[in-house]
PDB file of C-alpha atoms in Angstrom:
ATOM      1  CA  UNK A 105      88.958 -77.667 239.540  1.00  0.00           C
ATOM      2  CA  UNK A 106      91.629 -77.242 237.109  1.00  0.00           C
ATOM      3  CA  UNK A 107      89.374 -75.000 234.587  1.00  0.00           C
ATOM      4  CA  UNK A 108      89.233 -72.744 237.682  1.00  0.00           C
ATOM      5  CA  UNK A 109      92.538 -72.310 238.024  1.00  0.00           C
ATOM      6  CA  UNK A 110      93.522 -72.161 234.548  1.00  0.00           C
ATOM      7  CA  UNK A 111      90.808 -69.456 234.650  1.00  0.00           C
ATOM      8  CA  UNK A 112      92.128 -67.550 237.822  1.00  0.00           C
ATOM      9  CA  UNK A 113      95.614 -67.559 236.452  1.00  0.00           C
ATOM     10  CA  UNK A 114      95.490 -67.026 232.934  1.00  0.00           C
ATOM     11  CA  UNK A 115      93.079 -64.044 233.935  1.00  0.00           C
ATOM     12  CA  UNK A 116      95.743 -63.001 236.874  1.00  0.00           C
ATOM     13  CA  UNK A 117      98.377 -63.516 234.301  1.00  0.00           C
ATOM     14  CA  UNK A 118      96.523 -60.919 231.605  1.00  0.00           C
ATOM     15  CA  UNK A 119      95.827 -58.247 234.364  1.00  0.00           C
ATOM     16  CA  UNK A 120      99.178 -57.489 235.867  1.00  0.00           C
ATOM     17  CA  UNK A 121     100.443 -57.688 232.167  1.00  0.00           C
ATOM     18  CA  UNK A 122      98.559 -55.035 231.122  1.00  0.00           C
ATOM     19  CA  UNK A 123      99.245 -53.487 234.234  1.00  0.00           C
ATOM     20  CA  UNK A 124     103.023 -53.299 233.661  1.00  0.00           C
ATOM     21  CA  UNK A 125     102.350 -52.070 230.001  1.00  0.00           C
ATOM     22  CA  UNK A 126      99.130 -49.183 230.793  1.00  0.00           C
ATOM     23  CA  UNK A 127      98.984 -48.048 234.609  1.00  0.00           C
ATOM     24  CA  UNK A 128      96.198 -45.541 234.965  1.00  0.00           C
ATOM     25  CA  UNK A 129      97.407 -44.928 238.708  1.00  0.00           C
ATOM     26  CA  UNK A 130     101.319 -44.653 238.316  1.00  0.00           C
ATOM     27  CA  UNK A 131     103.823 -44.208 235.372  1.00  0.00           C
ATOM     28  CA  UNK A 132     106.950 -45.476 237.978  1.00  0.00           C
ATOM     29  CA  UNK A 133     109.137 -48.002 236.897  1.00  0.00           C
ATOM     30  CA  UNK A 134     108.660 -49.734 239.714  1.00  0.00           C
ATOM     31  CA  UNK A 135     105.660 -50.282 239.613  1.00  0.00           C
ATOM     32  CA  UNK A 136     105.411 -51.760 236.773  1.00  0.00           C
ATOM     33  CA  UNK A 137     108.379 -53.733 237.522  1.00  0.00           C
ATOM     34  CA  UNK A 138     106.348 -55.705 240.968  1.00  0.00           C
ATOM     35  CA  UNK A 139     103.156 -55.922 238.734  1.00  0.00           C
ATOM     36  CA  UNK A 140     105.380 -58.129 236.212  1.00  0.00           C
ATOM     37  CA  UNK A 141     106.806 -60.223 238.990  1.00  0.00           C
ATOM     38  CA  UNK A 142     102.741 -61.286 239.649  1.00  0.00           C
ATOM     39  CA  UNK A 143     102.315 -61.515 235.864  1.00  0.00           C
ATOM     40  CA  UNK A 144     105.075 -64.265 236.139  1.00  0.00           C
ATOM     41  CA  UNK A 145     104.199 -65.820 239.390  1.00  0.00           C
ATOM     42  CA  UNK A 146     100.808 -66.346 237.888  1.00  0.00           C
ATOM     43  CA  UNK A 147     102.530 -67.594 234.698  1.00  0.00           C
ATOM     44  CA  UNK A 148     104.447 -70.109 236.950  1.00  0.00           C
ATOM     45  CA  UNK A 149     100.991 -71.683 237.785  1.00  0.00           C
ATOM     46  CA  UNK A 150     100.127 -71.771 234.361  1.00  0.00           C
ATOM     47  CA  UNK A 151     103.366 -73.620 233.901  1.00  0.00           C
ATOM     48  CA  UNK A 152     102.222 -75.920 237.169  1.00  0.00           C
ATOM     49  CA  UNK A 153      98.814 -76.301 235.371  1.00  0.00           C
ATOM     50  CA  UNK A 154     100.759 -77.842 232.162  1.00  0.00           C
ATOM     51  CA  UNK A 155     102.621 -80.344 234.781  1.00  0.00           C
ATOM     52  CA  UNK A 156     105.888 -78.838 233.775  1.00  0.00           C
ATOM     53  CA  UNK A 157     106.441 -78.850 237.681  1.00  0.00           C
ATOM     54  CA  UNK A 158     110.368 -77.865 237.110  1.00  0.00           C
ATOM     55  CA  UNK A 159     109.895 -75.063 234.527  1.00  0.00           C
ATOM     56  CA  UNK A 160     107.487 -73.404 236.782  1.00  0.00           C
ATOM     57  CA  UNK A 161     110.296 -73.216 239.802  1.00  0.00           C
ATOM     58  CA  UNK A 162     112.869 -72.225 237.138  1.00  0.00           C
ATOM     59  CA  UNK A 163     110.441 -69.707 236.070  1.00  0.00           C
ATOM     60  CA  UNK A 164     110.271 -68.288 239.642  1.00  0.00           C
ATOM     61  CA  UNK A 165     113.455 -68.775 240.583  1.00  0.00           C
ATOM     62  CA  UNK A 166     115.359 -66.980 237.922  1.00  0.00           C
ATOM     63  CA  UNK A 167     112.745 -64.698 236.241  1.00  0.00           C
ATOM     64  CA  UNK A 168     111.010 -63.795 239.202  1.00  0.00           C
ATOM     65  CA  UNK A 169     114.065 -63.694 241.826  1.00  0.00           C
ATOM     66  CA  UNK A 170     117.198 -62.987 239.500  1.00  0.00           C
ATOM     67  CA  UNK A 171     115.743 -61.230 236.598  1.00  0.00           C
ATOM     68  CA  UNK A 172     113.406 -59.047 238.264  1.00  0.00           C
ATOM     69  CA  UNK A 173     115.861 -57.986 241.394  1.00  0.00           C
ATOM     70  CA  UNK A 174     118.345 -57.219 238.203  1.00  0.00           C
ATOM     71  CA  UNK A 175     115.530 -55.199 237.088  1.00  0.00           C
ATOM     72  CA  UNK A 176     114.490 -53.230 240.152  1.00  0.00           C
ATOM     73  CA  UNK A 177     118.506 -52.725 240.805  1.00  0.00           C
ATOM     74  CA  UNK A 178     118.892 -50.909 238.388  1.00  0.00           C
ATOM     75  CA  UNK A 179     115.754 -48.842 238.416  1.00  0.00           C
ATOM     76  CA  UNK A 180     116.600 -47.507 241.776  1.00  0.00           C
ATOM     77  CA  UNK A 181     120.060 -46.951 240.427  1.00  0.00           C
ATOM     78  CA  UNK A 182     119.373 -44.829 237.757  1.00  0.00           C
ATOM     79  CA  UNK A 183     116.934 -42.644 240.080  1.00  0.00           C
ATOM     80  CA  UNK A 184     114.447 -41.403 237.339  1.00  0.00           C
ATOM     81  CA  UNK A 185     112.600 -39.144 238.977  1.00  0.00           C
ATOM     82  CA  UNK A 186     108.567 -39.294 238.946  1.00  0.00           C
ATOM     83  CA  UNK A 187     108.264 -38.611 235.020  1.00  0.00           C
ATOM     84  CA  UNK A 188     106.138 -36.069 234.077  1.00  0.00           C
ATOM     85  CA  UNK A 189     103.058 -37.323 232.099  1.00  0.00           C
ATOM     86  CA  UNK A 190     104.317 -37.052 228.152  1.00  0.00           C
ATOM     87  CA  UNK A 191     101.609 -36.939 225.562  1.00  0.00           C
ATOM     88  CA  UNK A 192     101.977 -41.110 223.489  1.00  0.00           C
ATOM     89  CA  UNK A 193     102.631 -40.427 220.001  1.00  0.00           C
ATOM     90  CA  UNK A 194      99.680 -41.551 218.021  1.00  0.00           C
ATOM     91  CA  UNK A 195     102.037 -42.941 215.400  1.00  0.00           C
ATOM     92  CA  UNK A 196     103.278 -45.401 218.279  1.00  0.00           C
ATOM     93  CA  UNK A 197      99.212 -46.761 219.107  1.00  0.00           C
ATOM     94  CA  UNK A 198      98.690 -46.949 215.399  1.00  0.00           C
ATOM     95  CA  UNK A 199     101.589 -49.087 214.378  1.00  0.00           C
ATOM     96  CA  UNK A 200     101.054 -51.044 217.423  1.00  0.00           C
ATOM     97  CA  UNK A 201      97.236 -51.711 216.941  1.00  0.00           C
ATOM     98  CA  UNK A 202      98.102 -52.611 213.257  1.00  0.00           C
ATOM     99  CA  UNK A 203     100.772 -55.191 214.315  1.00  0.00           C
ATOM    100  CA  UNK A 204      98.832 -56.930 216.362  1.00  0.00           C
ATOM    101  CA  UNK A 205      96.238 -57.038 214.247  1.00  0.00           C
ATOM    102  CA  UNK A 206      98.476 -58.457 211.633  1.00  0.00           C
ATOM    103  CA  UNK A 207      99.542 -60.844 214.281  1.00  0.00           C
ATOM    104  CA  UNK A 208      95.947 -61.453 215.592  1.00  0.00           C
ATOM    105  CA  UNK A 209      94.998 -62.067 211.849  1.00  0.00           C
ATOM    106  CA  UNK A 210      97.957 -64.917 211.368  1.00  0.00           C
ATOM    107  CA  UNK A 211      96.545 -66.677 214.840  1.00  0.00           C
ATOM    108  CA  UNK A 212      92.629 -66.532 213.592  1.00  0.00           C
ATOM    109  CA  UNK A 213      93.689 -68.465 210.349  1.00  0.00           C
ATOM    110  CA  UNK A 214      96.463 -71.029 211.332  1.00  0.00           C
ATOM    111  CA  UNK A 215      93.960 -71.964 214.644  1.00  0.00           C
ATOM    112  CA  UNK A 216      90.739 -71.951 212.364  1.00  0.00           C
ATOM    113  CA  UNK A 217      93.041 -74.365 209.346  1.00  0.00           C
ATOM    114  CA  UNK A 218      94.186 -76.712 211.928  1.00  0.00           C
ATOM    115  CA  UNK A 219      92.703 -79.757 213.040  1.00  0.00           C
ATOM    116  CA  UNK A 220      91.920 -79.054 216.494  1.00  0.00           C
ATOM    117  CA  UNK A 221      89.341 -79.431 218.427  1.00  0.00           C
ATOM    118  CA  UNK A 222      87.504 -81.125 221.115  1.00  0.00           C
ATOM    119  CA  UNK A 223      88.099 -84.528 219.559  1.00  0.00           C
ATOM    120  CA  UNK A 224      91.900 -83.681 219.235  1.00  0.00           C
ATOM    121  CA  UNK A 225      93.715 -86.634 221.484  1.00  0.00           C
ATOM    122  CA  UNK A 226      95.754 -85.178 224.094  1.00  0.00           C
ATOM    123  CA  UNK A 227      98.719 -87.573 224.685  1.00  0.00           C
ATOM    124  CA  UNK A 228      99.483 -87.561 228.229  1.00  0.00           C
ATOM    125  CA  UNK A 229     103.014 -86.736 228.898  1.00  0.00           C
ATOM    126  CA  UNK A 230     105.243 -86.941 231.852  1.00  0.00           C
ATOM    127  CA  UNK A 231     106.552 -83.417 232.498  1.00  0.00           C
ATOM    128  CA  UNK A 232     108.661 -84.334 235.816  1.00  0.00           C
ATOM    129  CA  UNK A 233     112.046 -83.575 236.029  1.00  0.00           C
ATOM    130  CA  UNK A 234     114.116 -87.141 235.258  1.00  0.00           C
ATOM    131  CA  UNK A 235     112.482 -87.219 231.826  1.00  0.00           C
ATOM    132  CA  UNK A 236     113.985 -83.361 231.034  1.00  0.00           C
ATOM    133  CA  UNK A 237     116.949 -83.558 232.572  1.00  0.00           C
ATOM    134  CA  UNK A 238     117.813 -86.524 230.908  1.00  0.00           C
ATOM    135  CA  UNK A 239     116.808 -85.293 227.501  1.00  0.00           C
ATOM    136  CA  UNK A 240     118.553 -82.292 228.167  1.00  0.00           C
ATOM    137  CA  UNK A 241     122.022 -84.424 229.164  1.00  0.00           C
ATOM    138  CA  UNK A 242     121.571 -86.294 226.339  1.00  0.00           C
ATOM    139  CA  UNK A 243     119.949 -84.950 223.542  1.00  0.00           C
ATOM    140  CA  UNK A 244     120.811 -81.263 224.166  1.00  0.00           C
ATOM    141  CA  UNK A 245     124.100 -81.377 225.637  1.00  0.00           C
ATOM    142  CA  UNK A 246     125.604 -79.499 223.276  1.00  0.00           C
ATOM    143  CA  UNK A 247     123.593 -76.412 223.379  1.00  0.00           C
ATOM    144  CA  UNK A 248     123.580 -77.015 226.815  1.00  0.00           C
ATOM    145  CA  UNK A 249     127.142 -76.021 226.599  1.00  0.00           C
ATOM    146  CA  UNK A 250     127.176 -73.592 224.082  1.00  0.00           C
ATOM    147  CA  UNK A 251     124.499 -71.739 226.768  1.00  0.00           C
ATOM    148  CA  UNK A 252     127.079 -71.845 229.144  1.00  0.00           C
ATOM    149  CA  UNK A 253     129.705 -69.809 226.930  1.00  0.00           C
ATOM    150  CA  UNK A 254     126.931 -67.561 226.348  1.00  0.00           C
ATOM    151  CA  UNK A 255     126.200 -66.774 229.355  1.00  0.00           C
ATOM    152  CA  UNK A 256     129.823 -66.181 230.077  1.00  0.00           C
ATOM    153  CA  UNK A 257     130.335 -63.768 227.339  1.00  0.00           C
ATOM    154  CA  UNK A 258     127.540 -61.831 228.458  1.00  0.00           C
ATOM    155  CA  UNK A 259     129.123 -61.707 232.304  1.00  0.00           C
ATOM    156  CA  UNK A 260     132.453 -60.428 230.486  1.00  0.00           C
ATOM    157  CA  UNK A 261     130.308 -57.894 228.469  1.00  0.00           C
ATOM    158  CA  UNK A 262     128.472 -57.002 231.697  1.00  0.00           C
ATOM    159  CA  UNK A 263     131.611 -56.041 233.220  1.00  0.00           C
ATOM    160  CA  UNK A 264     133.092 -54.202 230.149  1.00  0.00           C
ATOM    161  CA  UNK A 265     130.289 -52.148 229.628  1.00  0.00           C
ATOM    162  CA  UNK A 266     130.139 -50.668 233.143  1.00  0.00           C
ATOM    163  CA  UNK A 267     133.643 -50.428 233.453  1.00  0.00           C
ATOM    164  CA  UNK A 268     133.336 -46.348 233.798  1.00  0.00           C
ATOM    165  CA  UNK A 269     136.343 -45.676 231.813  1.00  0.00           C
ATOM    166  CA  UNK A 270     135.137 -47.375 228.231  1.00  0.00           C
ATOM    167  CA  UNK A 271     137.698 -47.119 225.887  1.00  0.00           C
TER     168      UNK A 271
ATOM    169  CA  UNK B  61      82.557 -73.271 231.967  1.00  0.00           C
ATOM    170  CA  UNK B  62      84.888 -74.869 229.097  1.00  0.00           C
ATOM    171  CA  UNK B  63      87.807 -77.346 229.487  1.00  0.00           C
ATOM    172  CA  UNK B  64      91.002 -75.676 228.942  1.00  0.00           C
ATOM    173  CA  UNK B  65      92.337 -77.341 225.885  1.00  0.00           C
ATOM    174  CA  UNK B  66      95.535 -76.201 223.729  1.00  0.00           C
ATOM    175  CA  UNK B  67      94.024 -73.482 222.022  1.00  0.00           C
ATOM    176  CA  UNK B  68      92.896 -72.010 225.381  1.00  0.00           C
ATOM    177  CA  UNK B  69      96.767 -71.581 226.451  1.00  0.00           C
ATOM    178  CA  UNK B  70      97.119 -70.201 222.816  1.00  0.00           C
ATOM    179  CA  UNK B  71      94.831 -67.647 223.310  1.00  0.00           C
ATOM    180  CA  UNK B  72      96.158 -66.671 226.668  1.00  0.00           C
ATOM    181  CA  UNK B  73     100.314 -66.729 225.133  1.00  0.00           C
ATOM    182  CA  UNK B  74      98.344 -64.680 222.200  1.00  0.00           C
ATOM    183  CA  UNK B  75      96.972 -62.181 223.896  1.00  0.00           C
ATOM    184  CA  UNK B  76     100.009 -61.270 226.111  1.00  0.00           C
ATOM    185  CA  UNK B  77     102.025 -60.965 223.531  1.00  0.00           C
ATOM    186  CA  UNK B  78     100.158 -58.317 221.834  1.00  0.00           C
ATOM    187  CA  UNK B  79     100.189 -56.681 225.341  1.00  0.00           C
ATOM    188  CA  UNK B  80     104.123 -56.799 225.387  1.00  0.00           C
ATOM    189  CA  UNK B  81     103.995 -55.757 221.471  1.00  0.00           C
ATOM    190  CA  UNK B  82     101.900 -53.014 222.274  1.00  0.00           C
ATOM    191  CA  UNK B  83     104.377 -51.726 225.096  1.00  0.00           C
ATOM    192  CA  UNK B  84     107.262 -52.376 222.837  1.00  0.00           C
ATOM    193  CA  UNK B  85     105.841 -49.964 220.369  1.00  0.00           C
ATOM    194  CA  UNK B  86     103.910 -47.261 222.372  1.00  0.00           C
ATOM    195  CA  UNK B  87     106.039 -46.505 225.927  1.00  0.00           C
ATOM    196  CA  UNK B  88     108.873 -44.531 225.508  1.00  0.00           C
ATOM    197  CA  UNK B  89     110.167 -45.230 228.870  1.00  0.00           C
ATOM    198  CA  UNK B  90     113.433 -47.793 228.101  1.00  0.00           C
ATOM    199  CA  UNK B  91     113.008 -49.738 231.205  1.00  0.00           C
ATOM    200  CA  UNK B  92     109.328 -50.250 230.525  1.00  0.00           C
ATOM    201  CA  UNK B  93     110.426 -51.326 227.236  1.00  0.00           C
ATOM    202  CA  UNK B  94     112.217 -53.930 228.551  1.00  0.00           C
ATOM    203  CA  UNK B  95     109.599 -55.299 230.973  1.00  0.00           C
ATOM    204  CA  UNK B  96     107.412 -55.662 228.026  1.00  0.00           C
ATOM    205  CA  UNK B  97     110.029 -57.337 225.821  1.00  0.00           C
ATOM    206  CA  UNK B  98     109.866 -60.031 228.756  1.00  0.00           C
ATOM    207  CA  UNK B  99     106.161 -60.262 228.354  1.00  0.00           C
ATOM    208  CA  UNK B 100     106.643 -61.126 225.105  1.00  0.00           C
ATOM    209  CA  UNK B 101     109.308 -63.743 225.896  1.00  0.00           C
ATOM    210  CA  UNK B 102     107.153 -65.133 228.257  1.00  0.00           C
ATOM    211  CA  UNK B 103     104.401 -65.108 225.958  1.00  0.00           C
ATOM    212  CA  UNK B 104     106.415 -67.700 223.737  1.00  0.00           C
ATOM    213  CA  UNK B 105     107.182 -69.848 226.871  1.00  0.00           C
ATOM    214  CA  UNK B 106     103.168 -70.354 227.652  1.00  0.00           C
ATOM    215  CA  UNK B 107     102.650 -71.196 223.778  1.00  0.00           C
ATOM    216  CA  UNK B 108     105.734 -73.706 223.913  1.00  0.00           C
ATOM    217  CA  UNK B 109     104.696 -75.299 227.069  1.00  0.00           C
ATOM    218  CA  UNK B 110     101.610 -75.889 226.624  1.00  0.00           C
ATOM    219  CA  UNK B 111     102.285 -77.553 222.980  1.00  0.00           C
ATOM    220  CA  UNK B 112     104.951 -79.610 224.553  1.00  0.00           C
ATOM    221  CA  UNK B 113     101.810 -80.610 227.146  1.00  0.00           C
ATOM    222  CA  UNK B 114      99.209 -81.460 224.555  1.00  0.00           C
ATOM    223  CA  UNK B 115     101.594 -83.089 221.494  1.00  0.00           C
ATOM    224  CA  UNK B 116     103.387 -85.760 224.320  1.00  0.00           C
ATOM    225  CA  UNK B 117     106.385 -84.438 223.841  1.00  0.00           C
ATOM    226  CA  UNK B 118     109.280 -82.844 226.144  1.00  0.00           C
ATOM    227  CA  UNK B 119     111.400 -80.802 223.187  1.00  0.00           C
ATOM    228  CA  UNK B 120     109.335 -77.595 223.624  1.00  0.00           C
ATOM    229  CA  UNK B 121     109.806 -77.700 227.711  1.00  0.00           C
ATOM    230  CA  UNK B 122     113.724 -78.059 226.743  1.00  0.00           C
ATOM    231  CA  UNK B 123     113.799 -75.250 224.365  1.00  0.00           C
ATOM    232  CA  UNK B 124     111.644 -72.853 227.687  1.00  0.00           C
ATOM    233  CA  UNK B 125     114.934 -73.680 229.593  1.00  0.00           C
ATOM    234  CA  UNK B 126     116.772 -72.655 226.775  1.00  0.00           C
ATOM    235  CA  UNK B 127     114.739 -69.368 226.396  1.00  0.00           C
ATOM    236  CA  UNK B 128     114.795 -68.301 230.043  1.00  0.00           C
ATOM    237  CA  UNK B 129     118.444 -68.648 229.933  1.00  0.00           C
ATOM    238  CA  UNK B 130     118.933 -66.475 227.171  1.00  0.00           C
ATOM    239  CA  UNK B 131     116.303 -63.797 228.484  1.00  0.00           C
ATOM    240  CA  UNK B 132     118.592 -63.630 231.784  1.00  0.00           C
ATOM    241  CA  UNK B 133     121.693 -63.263 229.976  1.00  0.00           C
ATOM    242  CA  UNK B 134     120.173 -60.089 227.561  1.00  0.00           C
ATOM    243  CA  UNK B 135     118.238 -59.154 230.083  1.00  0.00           C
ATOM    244  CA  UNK B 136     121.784 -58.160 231.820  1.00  0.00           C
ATOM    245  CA  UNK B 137     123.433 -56.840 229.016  1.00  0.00           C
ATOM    246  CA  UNK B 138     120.652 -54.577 228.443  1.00  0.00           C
ATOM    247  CA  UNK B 139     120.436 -53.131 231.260  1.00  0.00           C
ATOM    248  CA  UNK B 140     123.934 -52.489 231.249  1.00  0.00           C
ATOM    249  CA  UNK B 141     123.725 -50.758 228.122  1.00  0.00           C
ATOM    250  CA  UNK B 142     120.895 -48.651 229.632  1.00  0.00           C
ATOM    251  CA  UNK B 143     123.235 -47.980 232.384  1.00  0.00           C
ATOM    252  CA  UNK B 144     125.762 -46.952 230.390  1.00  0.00           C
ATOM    253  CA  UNK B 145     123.306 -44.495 228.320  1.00  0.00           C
ATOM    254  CA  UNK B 146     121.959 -43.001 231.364  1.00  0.00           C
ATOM    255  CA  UNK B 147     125.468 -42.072 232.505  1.00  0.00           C
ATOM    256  CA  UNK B 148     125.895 -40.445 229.363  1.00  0.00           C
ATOM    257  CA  UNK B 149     122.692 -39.016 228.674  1.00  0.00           C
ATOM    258  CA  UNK B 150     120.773 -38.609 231.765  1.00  0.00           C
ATOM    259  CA  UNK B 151     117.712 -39.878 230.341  1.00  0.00           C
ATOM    260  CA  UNK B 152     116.463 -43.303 229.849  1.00  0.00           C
ATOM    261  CA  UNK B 153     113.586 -41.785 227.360  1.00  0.00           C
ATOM    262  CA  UNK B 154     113.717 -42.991 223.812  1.00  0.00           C
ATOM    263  CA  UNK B 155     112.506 -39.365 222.966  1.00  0.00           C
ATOM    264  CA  UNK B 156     115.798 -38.290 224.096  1.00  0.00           C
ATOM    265  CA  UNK B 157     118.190 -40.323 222.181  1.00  0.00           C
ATOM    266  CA  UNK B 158     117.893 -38.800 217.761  1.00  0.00           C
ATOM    267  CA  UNK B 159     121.686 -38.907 217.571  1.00  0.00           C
ATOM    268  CA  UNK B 160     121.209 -41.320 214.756  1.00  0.00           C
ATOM    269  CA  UNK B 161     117.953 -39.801 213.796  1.00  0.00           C
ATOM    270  CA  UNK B 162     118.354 -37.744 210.115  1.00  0.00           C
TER     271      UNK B 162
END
């Protein structure tokens, strides 16, 4: 039962993703923008899969709700009208194909060198949310914190850079 | 059908990361750029998870926390930036911004 849905999302998850990146039906920004919210939905049953039960509502919460409505704000914002179909730059394919290659060539070795397997012992481990939030209150508190500046400096930066008068 | 083990994740955080890389590198739309940085963020996330699953141990599902938090943050600086640029240039093509280009 939980091959199948391992299968159903990881192949759900690959889909939109490519979706977002290669739409043969529509080069709009938005579209691409819904078809990654059901790339990461999917991903959040991945995540539910891997019994990190908080992660996955973290995941939806903030990537799918905040991130993406940030996202589809500003698409609508900007008003790009339908774009007309621009030839891709061969140079652009061929350096991509050749990084991931490069990339795909890195993952072939390190998983074919290490010891895994099907007689690899998989420790069982508790992914509910008293263990994590206590090592993150404990262990991690201080880049806990240091998150939170963060994510205040980016808010002032935010506001900075759309102030319209930049001087 | 085979059991999903580790390397099955692997392959999975593998392969949409080479979908997000191959966005990155052949759209020349910015905001599509963007969504497919996130792929690739989210590409790392599945690979960390599911080694935090399958090595017992809760560091990796810490430092996913850490990673979505920092996605959000960029996330909203770039698309200020982008903002900014469209104001400026009324274009949000990379084709359209060689200022810097010799």
């Amino acid at each position: 039962m939980q091959d199948f849905f391992f299968y159903l999302f990881s192949a759900l998850t690959l889909l939109c993703g490519t979706l977002v990146v290669a739409n043969p039906f529509s080069r709009n920004p938005v579209t691409s923008a819904m078809f990654l919210v059901l790339t990461i939905t999917s991903m959040a049953g991945l995540f539910v899969l891997l019994h990190a039960f908080f992660l996955a509502a973290v995941q939806i919460l903030v990537y799918a709700g905040a991130v993406m409505v940030l996202f589809l704000f500003v698409i609508m914002l900007l008003d790009i009208k339908e774009e007309q179909q621009r030839r891709i730059k061969a140079f652009g394919l061929v350096s991509g194909g050749a990084s991931v290659a490069a990339i795909a060539g890195v993952f072939i070795f390190s998983l074919s060198r290490s010891k895994m397997g099907p007689g690899a012992v998989v420790v069982e481990v508790d992914g509910a949310t008293r263990p994590l939030g206590r090592l993150l209150f404990n262990q991690y508190v201080l880049p806990f914190e240091l998150l939170s500046v963060l994510l205040l400096v980016a808010m002032v930066g935010v506001i900075l850079l759309s102030k319209r008068d930049l001087k | 059908m085979m059991h999903a083990g580790l390397e099955h994740y692997l392959v999975v955080s593998f392969l949409l990361f080479s979908i997000g890389l191959i966005g990155v590198v052949a759209r020349r739309n910015l905001l599509v750029i963007y969504m497919s940085l996130e792929l690739m963020l989210n590409a790392a996330n599945l690979a960390l998870v599911a080694m935090s699953r399958f090595n017992g141990n809760l560091d990796g599902q810490v430092l996913v926390f850490f990673i979505i938090t920092v996605a959000a943050a960029e996330v909203a600086v770039g698309l200020a930036l982008i903002v900014a640029l469209f104001r400026k240039r009324q274009s949000a093509h990379v084709e359209d911004l060689t200022s810097l280009k010799l």
